[in-house]
Tab-separated table of C-alpha atoms in Angstrom:
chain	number	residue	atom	x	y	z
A	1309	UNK	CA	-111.019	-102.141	98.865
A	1310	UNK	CA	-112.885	-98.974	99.033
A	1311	UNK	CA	-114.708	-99.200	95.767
A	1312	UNK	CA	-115.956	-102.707	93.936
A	1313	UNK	CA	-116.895	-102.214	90.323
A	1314	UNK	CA	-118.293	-105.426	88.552
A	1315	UNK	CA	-118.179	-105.847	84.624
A	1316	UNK	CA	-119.385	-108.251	82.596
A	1317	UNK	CA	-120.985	-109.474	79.304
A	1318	UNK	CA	-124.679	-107.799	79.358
A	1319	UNK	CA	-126.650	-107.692	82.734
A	1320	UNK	CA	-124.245	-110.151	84.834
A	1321	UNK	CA	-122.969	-107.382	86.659
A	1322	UNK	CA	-126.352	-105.781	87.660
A	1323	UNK	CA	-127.712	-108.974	88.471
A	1324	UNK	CA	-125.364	-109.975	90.775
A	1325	UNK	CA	-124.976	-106.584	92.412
A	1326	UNK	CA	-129.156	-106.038	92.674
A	1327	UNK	CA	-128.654	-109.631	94.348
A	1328	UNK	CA	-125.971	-109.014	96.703
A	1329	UNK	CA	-128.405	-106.016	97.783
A	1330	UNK	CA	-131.372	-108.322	98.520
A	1331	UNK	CA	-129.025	-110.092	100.662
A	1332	UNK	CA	-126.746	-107.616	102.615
A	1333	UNK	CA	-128.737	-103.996	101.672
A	1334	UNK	CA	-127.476	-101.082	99.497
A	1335	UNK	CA	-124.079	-100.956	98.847
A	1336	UNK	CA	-123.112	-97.685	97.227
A	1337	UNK	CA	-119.634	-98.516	96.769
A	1338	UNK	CA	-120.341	-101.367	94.363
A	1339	UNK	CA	-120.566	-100.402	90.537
A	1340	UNK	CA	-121.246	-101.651	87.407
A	1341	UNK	CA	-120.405	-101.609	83.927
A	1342	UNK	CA	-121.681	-103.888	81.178
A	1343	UNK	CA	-120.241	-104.785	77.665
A	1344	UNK	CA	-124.141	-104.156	75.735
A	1345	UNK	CA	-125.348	-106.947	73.581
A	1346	UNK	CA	-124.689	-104.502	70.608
A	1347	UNK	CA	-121.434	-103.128	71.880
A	1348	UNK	CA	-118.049	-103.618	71.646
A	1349	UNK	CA	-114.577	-103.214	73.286
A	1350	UNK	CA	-114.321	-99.642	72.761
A	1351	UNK	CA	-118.337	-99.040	74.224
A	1352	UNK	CA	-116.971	-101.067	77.127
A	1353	UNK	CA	-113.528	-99.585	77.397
A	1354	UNK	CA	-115.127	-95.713	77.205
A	1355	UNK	CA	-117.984	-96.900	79.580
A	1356	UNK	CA	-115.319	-98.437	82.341
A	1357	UNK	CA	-113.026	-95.587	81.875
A	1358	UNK	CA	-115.764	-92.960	82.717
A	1359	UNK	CA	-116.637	-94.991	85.757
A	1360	UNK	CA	-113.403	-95.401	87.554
A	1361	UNK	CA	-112.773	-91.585	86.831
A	1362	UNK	CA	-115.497	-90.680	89.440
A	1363	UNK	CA	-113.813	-93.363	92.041
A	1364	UNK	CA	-111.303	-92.516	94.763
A	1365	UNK	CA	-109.062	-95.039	96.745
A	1366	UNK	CA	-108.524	-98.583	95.881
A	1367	UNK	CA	-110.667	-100.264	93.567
A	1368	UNK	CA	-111.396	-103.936	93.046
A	1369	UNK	CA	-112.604	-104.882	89.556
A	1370	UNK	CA	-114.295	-108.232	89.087
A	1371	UNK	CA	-114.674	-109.283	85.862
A	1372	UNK	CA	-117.223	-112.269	84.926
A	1373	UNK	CA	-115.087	-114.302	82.525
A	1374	UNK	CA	-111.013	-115.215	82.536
A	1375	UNK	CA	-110.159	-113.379	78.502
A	1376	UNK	CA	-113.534	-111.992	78.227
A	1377	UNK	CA	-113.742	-108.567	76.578
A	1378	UNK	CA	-114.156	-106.815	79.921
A	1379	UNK	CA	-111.568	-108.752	81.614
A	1380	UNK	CA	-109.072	-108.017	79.133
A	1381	UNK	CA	-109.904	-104.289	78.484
A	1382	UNK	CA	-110.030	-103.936	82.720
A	1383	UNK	CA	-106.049	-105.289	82.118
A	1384	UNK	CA	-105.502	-103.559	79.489
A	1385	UNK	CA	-106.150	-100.056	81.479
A	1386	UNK	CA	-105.200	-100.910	84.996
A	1387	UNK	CA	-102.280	-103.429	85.042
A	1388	UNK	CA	-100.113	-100.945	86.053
A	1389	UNK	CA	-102.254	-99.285	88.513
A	1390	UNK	CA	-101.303	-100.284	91.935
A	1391	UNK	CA	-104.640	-98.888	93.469
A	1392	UNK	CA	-106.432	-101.436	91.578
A	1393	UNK	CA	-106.447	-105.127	91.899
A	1394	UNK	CA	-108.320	-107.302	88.648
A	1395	UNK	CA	-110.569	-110.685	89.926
A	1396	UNK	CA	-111.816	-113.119	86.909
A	1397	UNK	CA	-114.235	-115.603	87.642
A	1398	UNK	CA	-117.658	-113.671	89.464
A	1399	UNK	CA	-119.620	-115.236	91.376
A	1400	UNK	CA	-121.995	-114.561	94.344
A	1401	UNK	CA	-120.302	-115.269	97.136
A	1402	UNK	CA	-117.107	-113.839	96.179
A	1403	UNK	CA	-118.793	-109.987	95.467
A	1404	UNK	CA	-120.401	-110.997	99.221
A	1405	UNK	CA	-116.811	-111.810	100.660
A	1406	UNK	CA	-115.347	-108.599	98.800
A	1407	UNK	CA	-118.099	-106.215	100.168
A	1408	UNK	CA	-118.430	-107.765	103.645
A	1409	UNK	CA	-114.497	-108.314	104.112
A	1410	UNK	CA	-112.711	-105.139	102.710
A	1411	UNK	CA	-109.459	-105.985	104.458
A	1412	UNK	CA	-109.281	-109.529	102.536
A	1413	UNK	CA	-106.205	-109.463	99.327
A	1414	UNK	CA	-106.847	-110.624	96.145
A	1415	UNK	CA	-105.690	-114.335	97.009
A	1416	UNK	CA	-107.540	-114.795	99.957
A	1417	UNK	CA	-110.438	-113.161	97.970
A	1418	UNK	CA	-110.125	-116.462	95.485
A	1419	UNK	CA	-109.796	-118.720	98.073
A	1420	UNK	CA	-112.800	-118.227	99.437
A	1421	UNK	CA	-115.088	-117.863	96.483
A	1422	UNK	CA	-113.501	-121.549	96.014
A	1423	UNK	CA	-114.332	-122.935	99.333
A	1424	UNK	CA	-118.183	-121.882	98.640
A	1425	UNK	CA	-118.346	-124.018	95.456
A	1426	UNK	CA	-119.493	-127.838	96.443
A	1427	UNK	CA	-121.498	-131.163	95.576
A	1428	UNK	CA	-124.521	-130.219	97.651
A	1429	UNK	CA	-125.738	-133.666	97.143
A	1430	UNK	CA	-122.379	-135.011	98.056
A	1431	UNK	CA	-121.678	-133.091	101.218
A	1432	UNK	CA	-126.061	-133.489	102.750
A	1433	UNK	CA	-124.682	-137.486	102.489
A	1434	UNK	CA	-121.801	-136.827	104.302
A	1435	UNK	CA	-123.226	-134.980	106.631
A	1436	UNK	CA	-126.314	-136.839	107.579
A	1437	UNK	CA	-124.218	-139.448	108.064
A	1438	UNK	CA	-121.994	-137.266	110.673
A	1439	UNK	CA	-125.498	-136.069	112.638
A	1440	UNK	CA	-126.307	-139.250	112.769
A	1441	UNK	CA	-123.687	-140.565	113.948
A	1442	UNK	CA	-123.374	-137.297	116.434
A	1443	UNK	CA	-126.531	-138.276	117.750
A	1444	UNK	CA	-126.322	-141.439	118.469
A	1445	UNK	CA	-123.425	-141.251	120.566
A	1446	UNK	CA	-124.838	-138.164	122.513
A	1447	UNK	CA	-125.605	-138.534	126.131
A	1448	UNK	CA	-129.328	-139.051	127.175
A	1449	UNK	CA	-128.617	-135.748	129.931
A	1450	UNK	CA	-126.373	-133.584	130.064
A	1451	UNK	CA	-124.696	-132.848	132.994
A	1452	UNK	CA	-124.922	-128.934	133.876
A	1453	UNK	CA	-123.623	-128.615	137.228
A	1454	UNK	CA	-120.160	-128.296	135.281
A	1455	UNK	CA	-121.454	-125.189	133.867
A	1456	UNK	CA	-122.376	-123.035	136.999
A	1457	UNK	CA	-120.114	-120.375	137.203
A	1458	UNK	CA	-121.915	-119.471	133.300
A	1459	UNK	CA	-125.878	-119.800	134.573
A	1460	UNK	CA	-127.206	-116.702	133.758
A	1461	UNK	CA	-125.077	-115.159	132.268
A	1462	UNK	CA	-125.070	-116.435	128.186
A	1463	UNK	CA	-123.223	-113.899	126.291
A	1464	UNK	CA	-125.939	-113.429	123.612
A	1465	UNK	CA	-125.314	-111.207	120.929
A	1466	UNK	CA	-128.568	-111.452	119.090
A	1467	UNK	CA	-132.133	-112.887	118.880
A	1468	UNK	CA	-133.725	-113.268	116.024
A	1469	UNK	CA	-137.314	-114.188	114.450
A	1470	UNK	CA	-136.370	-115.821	110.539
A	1471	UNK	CA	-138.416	-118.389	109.024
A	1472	UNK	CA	-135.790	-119.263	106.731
A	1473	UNK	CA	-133.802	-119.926	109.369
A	1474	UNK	CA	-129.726	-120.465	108.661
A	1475	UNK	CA	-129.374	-118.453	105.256
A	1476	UNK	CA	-127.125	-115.332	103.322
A	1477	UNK	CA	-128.678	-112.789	105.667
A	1478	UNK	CA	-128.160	-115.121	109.038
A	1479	UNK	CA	-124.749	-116.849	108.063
A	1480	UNK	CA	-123.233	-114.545	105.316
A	1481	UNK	CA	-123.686	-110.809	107.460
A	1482	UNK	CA	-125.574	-111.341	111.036
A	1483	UNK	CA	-123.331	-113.573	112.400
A	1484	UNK	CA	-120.063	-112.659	110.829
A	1485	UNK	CA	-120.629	-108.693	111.989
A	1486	UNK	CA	-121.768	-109.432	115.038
A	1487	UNK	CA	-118.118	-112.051	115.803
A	1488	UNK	CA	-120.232	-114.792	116.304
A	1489	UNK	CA	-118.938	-118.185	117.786
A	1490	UNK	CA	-122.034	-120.459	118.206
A	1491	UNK	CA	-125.432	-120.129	116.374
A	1492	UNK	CA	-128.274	-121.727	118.233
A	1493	UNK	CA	-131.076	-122.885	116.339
A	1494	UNK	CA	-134.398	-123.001	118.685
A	1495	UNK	CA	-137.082	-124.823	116.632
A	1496	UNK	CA	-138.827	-128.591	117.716
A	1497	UNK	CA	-139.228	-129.287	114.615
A	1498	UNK	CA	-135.856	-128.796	113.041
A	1499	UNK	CA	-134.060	-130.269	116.352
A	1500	UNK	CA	-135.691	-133.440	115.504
A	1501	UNK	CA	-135.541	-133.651	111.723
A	1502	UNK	CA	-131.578	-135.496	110.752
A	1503	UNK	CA	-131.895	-133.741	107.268
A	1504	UNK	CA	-132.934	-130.601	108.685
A	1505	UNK	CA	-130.055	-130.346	110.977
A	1506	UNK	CA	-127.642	-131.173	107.981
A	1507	UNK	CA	-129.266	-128.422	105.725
A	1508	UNK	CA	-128.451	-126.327	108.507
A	1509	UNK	CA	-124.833	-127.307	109.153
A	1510	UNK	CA	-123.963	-127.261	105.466
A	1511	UNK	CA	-125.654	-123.760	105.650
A	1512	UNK	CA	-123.833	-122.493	108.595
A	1513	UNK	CA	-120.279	-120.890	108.292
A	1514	UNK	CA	-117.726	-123.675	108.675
A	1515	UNK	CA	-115.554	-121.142	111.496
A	1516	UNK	CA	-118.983	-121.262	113.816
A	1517	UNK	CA	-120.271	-124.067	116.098
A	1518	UNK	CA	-123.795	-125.217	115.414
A	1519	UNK	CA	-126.669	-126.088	117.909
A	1520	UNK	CA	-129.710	-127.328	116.949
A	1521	UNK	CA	-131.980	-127.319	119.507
A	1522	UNK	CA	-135.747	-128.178	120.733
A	1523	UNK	CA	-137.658	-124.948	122.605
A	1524	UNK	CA	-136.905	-126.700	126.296
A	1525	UNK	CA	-133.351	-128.116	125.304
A	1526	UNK	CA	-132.555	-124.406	124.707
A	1527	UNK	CA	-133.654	-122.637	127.436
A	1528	UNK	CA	-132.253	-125.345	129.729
A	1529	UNK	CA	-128.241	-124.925	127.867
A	1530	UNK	CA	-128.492	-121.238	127.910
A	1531	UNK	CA	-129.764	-120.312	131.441
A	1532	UNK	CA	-127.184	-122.750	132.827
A	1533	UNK	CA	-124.579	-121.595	131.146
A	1534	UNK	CA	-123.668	-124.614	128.851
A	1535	UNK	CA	-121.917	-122.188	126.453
A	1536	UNK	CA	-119.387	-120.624	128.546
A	1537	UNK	CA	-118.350	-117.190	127.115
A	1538	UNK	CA	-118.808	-117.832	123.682
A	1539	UNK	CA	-120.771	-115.757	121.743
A	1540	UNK	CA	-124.112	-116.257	121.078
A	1541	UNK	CA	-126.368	-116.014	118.379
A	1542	UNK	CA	-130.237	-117.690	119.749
A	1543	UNK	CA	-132.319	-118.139	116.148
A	1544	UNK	CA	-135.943	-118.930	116.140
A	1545	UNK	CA	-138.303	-119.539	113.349
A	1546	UNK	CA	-141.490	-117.978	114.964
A	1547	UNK	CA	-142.277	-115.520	117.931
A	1548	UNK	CA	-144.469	-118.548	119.052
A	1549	UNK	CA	-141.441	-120.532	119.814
A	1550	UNK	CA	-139.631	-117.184	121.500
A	1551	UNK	CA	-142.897	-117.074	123.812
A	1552	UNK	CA	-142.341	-120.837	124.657
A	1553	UNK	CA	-138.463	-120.408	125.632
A	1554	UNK	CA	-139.740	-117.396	127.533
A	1555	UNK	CA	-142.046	-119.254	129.295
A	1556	UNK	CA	-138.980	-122.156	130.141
A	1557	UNK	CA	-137.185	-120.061	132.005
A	1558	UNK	CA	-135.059	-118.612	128.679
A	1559	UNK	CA	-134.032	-114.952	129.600
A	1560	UNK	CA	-133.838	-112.235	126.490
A	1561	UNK	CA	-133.778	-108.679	126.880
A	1562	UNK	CA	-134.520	-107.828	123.078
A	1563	UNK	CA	-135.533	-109.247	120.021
A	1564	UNK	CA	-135.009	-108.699	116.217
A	1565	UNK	CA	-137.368	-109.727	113.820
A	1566	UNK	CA	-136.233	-110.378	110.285
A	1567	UNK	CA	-138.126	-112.524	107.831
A	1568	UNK	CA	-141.462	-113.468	108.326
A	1569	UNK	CA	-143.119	-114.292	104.735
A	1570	UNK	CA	-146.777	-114.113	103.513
A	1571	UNK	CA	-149.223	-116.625	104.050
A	1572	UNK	CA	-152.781	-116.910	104.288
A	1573	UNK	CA	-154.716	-114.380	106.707
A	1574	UNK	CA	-151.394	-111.992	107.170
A	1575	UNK	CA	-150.621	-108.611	107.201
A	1576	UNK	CA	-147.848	-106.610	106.110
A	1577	UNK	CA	-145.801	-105.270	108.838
A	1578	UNK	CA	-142.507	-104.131	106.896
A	1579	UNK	CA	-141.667	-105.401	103.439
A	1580	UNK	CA	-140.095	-109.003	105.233
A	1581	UNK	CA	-142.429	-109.357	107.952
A	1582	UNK	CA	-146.325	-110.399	107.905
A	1583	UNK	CA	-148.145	-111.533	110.720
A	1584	UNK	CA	-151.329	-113.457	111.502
A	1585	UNK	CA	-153.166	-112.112	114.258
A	1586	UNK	CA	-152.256	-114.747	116.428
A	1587	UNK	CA	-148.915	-114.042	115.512
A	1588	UNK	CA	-149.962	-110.139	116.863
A	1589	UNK	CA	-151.528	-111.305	120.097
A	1590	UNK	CA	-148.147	-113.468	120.508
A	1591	UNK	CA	-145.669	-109.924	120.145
A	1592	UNK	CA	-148.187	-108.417	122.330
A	1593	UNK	CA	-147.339	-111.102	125.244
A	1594	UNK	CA	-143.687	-111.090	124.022
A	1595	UNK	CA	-143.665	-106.977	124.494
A	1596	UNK	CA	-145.429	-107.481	127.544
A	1597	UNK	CA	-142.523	-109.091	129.410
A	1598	UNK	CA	-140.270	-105.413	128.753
A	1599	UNK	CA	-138.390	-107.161	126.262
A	1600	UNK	CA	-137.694	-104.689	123.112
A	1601	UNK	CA	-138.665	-105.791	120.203
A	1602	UNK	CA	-137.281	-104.450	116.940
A	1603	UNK	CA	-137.007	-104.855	113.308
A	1604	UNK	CA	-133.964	-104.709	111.067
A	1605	UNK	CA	-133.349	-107.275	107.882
A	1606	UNK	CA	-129.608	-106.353	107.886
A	1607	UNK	CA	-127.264	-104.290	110.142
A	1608	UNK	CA	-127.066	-101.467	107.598
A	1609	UNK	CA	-130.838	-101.408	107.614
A	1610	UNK	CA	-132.564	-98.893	110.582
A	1611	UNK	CA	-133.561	-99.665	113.511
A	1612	UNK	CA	-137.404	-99.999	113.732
A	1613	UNK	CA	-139.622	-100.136	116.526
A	1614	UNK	CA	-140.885	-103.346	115.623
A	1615	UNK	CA	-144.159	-102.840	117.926
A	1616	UNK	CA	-144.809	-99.363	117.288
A	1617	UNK	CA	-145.160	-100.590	113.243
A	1618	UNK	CA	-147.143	-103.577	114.402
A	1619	UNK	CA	-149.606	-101.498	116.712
A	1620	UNK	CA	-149.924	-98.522	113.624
């Protein structure tokens, strides 16, 4: 759809859009109107009408609540009009799907704002259980020699630098924009850590494979070509942990840095990075090796010269 417009019951709507644009960046094409604490149907139905007259093309409305006020008004107006389609039921990741996927229908719209509901508790068992169980039946070495006509030549599609590893930004836009077939997550820590491994599968798109990898592990699989043509997404937590698959044998020709939060002693680089300056000296060495390093929270965002900022 070329326009989203999301109404609701007071401030729903604008909470959920100024959320979606924490996660994926502005979206001009998504609107809002709210029914006011101290409105009405007619408020809403004036307010909605005035909205959709300054629209062009196909418009997706989704409403908050199945026989709300603005559900029913939205009908009301538009059942007729084929160039909109009506959605009850708003939630998160179904204005994500809508604004990310604009050649999804209606139904497969639903479907998916479905599959993201779940008993987190229920699925971490289950899939503890499944690392586990992964594991233990995993060979002590792997074999690479199978792999040789791959060494050297991973198809990597993106490096990135985010603490919070495997979340919205990574799984919801990153990785579905860039056609992503296997993540690879590069941390020691993480690789060796059961429930952090099943965080990170539960948090990973279901359509993607999932690696979860120590620093030498990694740069072992991807310089021999473990992976085949698949394409890659490498994730790392830290630039130290970049500098130590460097320093492997790991090849990368650029890096993106995304989220790096505040903690004691740092300084702000871009409103989602701060650095220690051990952290700095790190980039420097990174840098050093002519590999580009940029910043850029989503693909919408600009590209920035991530050492240019650093070095200002």
């Amino acid at each position: 759809m070329e326009n989203i417009v999301l109404v609701s019951h007071g401030q729903m709507a604008a909470g959920v859009k100024a959320t979606l644009e924490m996660i994926v960046g502005k979206q001009d094409h998504v609107h809002v109107v709210s029914l006011k604490p101290d409105g009405d149907d007619r408020q809403f139905e004036a307010d909605l009408q005035a909205e959709m007259k300054t629209l062009n093309g196909s418009t997706l409305i989704i409403a908050d609540l199945l026989g709300g006020t603005p559900c029913n008004v939205a009908l009301r107006n538009y059942l007729e009009d084929d160039q909109v389609a009506i959605l009850a039921g708003m939630s998160l990741p179904l204005v994500i799907e809508a604004t990310l996927n604009t050649q999804a229908t209606p139904a497969e719209l639903v479907t998916a704002a479905k599959g993201a509901v779940a008993d987190v508790k229920v699925e971490m068992s289950a899939t503890t259980e499944d690392v586990a169980e992964t594991t233990a039946a995993a060979p002590t070495a792997d074999d690479l020699a199978q792999y040789q006509a791959y060494a050297g030549k991973a198809n990597i599609v993106n490096v990135r630098i985010d603490e919070r590893l495997i979340h919205g930004q990574v799984a919801g836009i990153w990785s579905t924009s860039l056609n992503t077939q296997r993540i690879i997550v590069i941390n020691d820590e993480a690789a060796k850590d059961p429930l952090q491994k099943s965080s990170l599968r539960m948090a990973a798109p279901s359509s993607m494979r999932l690696s979860v990898l120590t620093v030498a592990e990694a740069a072992k699989n991807v310089q021999a070509g473990k992976y085949g043509a698949q394409r890659i997404f490498l994730l790392f937590k830290n630039p130290t942990d970049v500098l130590r698959y460097l320093e492997a044998g790991g090849e990368l020709t650029t890096v993106n840095v995304g989220n790096m939060s505040y903690k004691e002693g740092t300084r702000e680089v871009t409103k989602s990075i701060q650095v220690t300056e051990a952290e700095e000296a790190v980039f420097e060495d990174i840098a050093k090796r002519q590999i580009k390093i940029t910043a850029q929270r989503v693909p919408n965002d600009p590209v920035v010269d991530f050492m240019e900022k650093l070095r200002s």
